[in-house]
Short mmCIF file of C-alpha atoms in Angstrom, two decimals:
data_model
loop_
_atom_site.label_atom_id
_atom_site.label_comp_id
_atom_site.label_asym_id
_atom_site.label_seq_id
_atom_site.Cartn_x
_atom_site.Cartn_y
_atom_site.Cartn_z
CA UNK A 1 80.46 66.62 125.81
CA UNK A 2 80.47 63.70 123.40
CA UNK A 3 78.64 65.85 120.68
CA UNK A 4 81.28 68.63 121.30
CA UNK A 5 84.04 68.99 118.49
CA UNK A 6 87.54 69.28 119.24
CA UNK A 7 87.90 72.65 119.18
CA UNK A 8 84.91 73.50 121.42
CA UNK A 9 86.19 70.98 123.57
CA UNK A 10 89.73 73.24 123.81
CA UNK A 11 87.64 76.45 124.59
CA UNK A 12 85.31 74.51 127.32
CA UNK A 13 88.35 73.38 129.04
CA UNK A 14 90.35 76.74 128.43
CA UNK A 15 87.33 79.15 129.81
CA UNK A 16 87.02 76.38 133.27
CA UNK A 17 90.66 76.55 133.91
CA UNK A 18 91.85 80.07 133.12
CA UNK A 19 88.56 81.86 133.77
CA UNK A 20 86.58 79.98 135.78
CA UNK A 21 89.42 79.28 138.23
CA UNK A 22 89.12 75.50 138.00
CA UNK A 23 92.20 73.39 138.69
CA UNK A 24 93.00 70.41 136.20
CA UNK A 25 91.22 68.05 138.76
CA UNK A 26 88.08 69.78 138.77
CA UNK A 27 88.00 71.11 134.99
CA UNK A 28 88.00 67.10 133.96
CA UNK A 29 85.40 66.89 136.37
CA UNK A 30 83.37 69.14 135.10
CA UNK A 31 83.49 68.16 131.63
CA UNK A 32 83.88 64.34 132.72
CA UNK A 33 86.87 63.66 130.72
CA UNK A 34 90.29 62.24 131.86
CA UNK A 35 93.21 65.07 133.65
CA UNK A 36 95.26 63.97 131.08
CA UNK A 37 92.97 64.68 128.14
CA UNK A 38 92.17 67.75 129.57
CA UNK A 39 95.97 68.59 129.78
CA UNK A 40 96.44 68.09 126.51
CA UNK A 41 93.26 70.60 125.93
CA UNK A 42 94.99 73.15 127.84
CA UNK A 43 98.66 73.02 125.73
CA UNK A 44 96.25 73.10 123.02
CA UNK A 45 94.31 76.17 123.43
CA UNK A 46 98.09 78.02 124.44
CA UNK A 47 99.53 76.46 121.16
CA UNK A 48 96.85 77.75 119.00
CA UNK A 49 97.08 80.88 120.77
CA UNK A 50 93.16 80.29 121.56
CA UNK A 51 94.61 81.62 125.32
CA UNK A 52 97.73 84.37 125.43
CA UNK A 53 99.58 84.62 128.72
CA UNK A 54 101.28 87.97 129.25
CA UNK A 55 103.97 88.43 131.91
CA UNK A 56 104.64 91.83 133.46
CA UNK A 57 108.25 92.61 131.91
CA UNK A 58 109.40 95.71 134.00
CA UNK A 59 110.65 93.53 136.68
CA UNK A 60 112.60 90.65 134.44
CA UNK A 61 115.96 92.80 135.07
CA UNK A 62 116.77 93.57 131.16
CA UNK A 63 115.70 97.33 131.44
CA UNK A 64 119.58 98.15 131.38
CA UNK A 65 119.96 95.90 128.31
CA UNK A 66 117.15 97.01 126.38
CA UNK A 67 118.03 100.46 126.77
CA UNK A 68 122.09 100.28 125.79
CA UNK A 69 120.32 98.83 122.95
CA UNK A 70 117.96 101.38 121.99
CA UNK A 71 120.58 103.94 122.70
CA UNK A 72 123.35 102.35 120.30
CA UNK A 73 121.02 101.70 116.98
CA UNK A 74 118.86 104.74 117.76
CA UNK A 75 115.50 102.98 118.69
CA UNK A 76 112.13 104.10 119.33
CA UNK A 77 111.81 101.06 121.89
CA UNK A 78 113.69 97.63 122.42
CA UNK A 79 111.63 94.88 124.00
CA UNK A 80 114.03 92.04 125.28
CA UNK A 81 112.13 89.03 126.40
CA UNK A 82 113.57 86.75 129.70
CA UNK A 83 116.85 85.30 129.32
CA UNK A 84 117.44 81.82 130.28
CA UNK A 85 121.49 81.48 129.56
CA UNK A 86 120.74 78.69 127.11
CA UNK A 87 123.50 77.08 125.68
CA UNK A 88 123.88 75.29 122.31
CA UNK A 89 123.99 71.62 124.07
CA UNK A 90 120.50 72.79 125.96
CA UNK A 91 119.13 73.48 122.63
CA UNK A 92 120.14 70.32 121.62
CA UNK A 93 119.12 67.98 124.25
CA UNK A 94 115.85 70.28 124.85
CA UNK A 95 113.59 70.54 121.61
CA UNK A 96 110.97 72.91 124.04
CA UNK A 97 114.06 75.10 125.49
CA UNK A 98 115.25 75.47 121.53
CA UNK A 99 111.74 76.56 120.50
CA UNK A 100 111.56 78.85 123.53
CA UNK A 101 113.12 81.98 121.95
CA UNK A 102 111.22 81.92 119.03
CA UNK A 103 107.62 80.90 120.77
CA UNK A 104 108.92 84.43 123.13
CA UNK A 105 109.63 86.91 120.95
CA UNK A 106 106.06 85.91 119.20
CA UNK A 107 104.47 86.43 122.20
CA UNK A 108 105.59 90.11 123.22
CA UNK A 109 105.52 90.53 119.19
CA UNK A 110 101.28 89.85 119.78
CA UNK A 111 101.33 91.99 122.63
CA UNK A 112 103.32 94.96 121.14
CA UNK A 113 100.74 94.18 118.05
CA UNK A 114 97.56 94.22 120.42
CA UNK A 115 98.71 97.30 121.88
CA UNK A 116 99.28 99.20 118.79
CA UNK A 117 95.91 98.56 117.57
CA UNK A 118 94.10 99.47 120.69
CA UNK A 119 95.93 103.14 120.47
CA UNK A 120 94.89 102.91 116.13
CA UNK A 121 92.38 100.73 115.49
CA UNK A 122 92.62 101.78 111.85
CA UNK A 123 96.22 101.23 111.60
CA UNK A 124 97.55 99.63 108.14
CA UNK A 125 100.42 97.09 109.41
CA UNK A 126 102.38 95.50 106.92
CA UNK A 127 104.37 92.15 107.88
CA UNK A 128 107.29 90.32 106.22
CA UNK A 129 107.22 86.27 106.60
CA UNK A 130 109.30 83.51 108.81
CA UNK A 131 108.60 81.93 111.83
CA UNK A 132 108.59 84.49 114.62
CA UNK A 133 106.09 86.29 112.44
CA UNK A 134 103.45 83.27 112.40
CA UNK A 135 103.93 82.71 116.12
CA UNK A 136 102.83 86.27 116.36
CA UNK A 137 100.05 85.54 114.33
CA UNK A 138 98.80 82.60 116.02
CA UNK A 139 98.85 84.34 119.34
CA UNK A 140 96.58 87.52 118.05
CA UNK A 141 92.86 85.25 119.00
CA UNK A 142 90.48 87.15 120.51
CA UNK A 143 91.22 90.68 118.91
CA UNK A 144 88.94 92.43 117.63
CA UNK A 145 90.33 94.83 115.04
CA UNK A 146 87.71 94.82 112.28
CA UNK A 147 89.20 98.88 110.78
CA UNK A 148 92.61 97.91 110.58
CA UNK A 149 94.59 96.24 107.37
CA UNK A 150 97.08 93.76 107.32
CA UNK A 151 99.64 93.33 104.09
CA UNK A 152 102.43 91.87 102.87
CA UNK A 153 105.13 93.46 102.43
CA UNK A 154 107.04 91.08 99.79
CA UNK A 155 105.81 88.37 97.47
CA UNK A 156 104.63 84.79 98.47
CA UNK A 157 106.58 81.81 98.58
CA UNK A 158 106.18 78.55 96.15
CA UNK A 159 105.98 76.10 99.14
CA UNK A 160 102.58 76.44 101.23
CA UNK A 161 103.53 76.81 104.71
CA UNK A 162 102.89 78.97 107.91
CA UNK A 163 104.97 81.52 107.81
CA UNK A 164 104.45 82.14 103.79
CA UNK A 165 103.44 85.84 103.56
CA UNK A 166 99.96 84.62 102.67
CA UNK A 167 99.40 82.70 105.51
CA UNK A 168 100.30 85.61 107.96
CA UNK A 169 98.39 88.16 106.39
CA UNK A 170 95.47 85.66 105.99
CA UNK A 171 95.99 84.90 109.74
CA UNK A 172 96.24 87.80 111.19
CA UNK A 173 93.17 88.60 108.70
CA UNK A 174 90.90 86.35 110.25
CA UNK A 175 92.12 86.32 113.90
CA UNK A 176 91.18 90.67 114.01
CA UNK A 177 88.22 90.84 111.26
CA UNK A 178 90.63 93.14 109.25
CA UNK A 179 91.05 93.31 105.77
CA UNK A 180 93.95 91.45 104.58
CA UNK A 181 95.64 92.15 101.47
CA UNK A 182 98.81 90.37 99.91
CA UNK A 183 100.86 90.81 96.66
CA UNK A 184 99.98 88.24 94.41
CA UNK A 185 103.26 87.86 92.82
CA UNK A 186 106.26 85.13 93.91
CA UNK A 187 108.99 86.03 96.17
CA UNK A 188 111.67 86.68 93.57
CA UNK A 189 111.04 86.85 90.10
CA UNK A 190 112.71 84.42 87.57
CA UNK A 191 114.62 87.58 86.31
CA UNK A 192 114.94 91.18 86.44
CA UNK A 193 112.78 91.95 83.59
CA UNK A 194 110.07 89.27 85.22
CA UNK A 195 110.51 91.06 88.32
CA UNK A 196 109.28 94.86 86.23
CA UNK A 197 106.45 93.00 84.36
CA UNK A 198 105.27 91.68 87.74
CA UNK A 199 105.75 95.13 89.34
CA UNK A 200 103.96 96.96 86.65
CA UNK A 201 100.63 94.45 87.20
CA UNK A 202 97.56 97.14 88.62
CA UNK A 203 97.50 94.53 91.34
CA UNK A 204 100.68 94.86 92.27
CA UNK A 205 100.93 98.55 92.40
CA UNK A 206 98.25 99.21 94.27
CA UNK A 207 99.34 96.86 96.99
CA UNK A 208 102.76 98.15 97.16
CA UNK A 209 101.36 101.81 97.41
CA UNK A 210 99.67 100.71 100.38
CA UNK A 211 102.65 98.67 101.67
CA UNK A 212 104.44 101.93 101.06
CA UNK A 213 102.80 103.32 103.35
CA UNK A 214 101.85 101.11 106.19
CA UNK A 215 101.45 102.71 109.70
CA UNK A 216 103.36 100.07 110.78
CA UNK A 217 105.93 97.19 109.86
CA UNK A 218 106.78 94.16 111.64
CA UNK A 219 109.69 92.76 109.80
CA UNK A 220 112.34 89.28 110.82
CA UNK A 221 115.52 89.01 110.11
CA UNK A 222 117.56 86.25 108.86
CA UNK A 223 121.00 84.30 108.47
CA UNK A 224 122.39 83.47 105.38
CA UNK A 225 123.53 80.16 106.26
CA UNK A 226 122.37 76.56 105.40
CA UNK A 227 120.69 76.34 108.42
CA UNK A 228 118.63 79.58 107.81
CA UNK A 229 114.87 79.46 106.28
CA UNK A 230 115.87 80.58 102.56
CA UNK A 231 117.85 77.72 102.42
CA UNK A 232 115.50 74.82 104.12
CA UNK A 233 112.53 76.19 102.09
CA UNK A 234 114.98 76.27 98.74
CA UNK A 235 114.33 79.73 97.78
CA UNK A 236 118.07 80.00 97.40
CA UNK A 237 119.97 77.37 96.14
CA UNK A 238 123.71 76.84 97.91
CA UNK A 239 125.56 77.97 94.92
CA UNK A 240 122.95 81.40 95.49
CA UNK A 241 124.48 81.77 99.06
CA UNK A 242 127.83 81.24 98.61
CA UNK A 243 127.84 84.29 95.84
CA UNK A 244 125.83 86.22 98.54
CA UNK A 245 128.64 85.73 100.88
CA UNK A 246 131.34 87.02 98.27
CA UNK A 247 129.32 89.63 97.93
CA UNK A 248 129.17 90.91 101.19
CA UNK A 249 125.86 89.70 102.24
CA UNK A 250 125.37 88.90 105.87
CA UNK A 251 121.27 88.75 106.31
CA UNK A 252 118.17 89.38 104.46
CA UNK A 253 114.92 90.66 105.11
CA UNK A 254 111.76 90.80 103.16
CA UNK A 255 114.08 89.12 100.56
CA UNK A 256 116.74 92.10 101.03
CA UNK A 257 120.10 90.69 101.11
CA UNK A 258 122.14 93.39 103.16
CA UNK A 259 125.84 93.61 104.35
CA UNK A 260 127.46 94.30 107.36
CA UNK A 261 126.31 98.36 107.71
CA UNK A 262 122.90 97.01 106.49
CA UNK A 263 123.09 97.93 102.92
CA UNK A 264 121.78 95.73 100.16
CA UNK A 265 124.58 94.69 98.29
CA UNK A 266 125.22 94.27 94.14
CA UNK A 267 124.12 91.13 94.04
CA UNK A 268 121.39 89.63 90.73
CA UNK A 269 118.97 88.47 93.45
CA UNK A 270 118.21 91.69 94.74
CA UNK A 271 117.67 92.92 91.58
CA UNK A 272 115.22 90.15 91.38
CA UNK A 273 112.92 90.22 94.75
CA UNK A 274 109.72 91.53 94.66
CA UNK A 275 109.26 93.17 98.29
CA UNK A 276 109.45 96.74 99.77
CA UNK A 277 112.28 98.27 99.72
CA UNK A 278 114.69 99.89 103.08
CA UNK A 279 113.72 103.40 101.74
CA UNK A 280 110.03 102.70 102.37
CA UNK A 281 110.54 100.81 105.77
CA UNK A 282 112.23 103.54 106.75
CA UNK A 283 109.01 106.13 106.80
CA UNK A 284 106.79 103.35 108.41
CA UNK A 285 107.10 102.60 112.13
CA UNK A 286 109.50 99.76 111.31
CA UNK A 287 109.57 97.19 114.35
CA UNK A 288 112.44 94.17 113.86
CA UNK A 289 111.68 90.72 115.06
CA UNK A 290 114.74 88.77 115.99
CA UNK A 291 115.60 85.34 117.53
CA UNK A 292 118.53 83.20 118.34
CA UNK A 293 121.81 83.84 119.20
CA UNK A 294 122.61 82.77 115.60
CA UNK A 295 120.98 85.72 114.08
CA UNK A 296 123.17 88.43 115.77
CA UNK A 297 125.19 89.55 112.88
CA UNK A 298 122.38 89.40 110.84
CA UNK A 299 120.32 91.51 113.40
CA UNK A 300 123.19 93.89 114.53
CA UNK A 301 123.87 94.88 110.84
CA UNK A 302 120.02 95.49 110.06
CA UNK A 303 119.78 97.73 113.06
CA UNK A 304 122.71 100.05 111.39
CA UNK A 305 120.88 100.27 108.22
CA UNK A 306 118.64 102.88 110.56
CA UNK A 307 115.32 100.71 109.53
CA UNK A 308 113.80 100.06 112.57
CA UNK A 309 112.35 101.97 114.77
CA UNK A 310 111.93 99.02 117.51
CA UNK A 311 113.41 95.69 118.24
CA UNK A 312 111.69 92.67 119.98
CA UNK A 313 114.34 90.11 120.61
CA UNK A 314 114.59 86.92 122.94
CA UNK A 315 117.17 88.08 126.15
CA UNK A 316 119.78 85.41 125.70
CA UNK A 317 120.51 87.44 121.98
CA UNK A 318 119.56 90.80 123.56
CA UNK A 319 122.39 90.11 125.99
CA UNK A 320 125.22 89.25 123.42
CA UNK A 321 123.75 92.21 120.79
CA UNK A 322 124.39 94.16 124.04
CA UNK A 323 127.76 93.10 125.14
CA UNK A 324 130.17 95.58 125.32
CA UNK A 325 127.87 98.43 125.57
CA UNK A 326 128.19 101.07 128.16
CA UNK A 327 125.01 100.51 131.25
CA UNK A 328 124.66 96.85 130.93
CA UNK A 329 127.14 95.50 133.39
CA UNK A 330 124.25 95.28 136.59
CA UNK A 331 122.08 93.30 133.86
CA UNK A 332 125.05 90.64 132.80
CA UNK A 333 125.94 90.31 137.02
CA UNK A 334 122.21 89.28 137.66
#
């Protein structure tokens, strides 16, 4: 074992316990290393997505909530993941319960992804950027998809991180042995006229032709707050989201700033992003990503654009998205 790197150490450990039927005791036994170190294997291999867990969601009791959902915005599917009643102080106190709707919603994200490319192995999926859409990503190991394509759907961001659009396509990429494709072009263009050179670049347009196009889309959604990802990673600057606001603004996605019926409103930075646009989202099999309480306005009002065809969301926000709505009642008694 001492010649072992770390990650073969993490799959050793993983393929004892999870496979072999080992317990912790006699995994560290087996590779003569301490319970603890092997514990820390084990969170590891689920963090790096080296192991996926899937949970059988039929019997999780949000059936009545997922479909009041998919009845009211005119879904294809909802999938709402388990709903734990978390409160704001729980997420405060508790940095694992606050990561917990994200790291969901990623998970049944992977498996909604794993299933669509067993049924089209071929399949061209194009992906936005943001967090839920790298957990995704880091939870695809061990599929083999070598025929399908993976692209971005909007430009890359300046700061290197993981959920740039780069780094998803490029992990999804190498997780499935696709091809991976990505527009080589920043996020939003300096100006409008930047934003048509960059758009008439034969790079450009044939990646957008093929993001056009995409069999499928797996998109997030965001807040326009200061708390929100454009504003942490400085794409927008505060004096850009307060003009937002009086414009009408109340989310983006893929860099779309949208109002309250899910329209992108007059506003110079959408006349400045170099993504997709809701026309072509529309044709694809558009599937919304959503997490957090926090991002139900911004989620409600994409869903009324008539984008998506599906929704993955965490149950806590499924269950205030679905408030009000006629068949949930049973769901919010349980």
């Amino acid at each position: 074992m001492s010649q072992m790197t770390e990650g073969q150490l993490m799959s050793r450990a993983a393929w004892l316990y999870y496979v072999g039927g080992l317990n912790q005791e006699a995994t560290s036994a087996r590779m003569g290393l301490t319970r603890a170190r092997v514990n820390r294997l084990l969170q590891q291999a689920r963090e790096t997505g080296l192991v996926a867990i899937t949970v059988d969601r039929r019997d999780l009791g949000l059936l009545p909530v997922e479909d009041a959902i998919r009845r009211e915005y005119g879904l294809d599917h909802c999938i709402a993941t388990p709903a734990l009643g978390l409160t704001a102080a729980d997420r405060a106190e508790n940095a694992a319960l606050a990561e917990f709707p994200l790291r969901a919603v990623g998970s049944a994200a992977a498996t909604f992804l794993r299933d669509a490319l067993a049924a089209k192995p071929d399949a061209v999926v194009g992906t936005g950027w943001g967090r839920t859409l790298a957990q995704m990503a880091r939870r695809m190991a061990g599929v083999s998809a070598p025929k399908a394509r993976f692209i971005s759907l909007m430009g890359s961001l300046t700061a290197n991180s993981a959920f740039n659009p780069f780094e998803v396509v490029q992990s999804l990429a190498q997780a499935t042995g696709a091809e991976g494709y990505f527009l080589p072009v920043p996020f939003i263009a300096d100006s409008a006229a930047d934003r048509d050179v960059l758009r008439s670049q034969r790079a450009v347009v044939t990646t957008l032709e093929l993001a056009r196009y995409a069999d499928l889309a797996l998109i997030s959604v965001g807040e326009l707050t200061e708390a929100s990802l454009l504003r942490r990673q400085d794409m927008i600057s505060a004096d850009d989201l307060a003009s937002l606001r009086r414009a009408g603004a109340v989310g983006d996605t893929n860099g779309i700033f949208f109002d309250a019926s899910g329209q992108p409103v007059d506003h110079p930075l959408n006349a400045r992003t170099l993504a997709v646009g809701l026309d072509d989202l529309r044709r694809a099999e558009t599937v919304v990503l959503s997490f957090g309480v926090e991002k139900i306005g911004a989620t409600r009002a994409l869903l009324r654009s008539g984008v998506a065809k599906g929704l993955i969301i965490d149950g806590d926000a499924a269950m205030t998205l679905a408030e009000g709505l006629p068949g949930v009642e049973a769901a919010q008694e349980t």
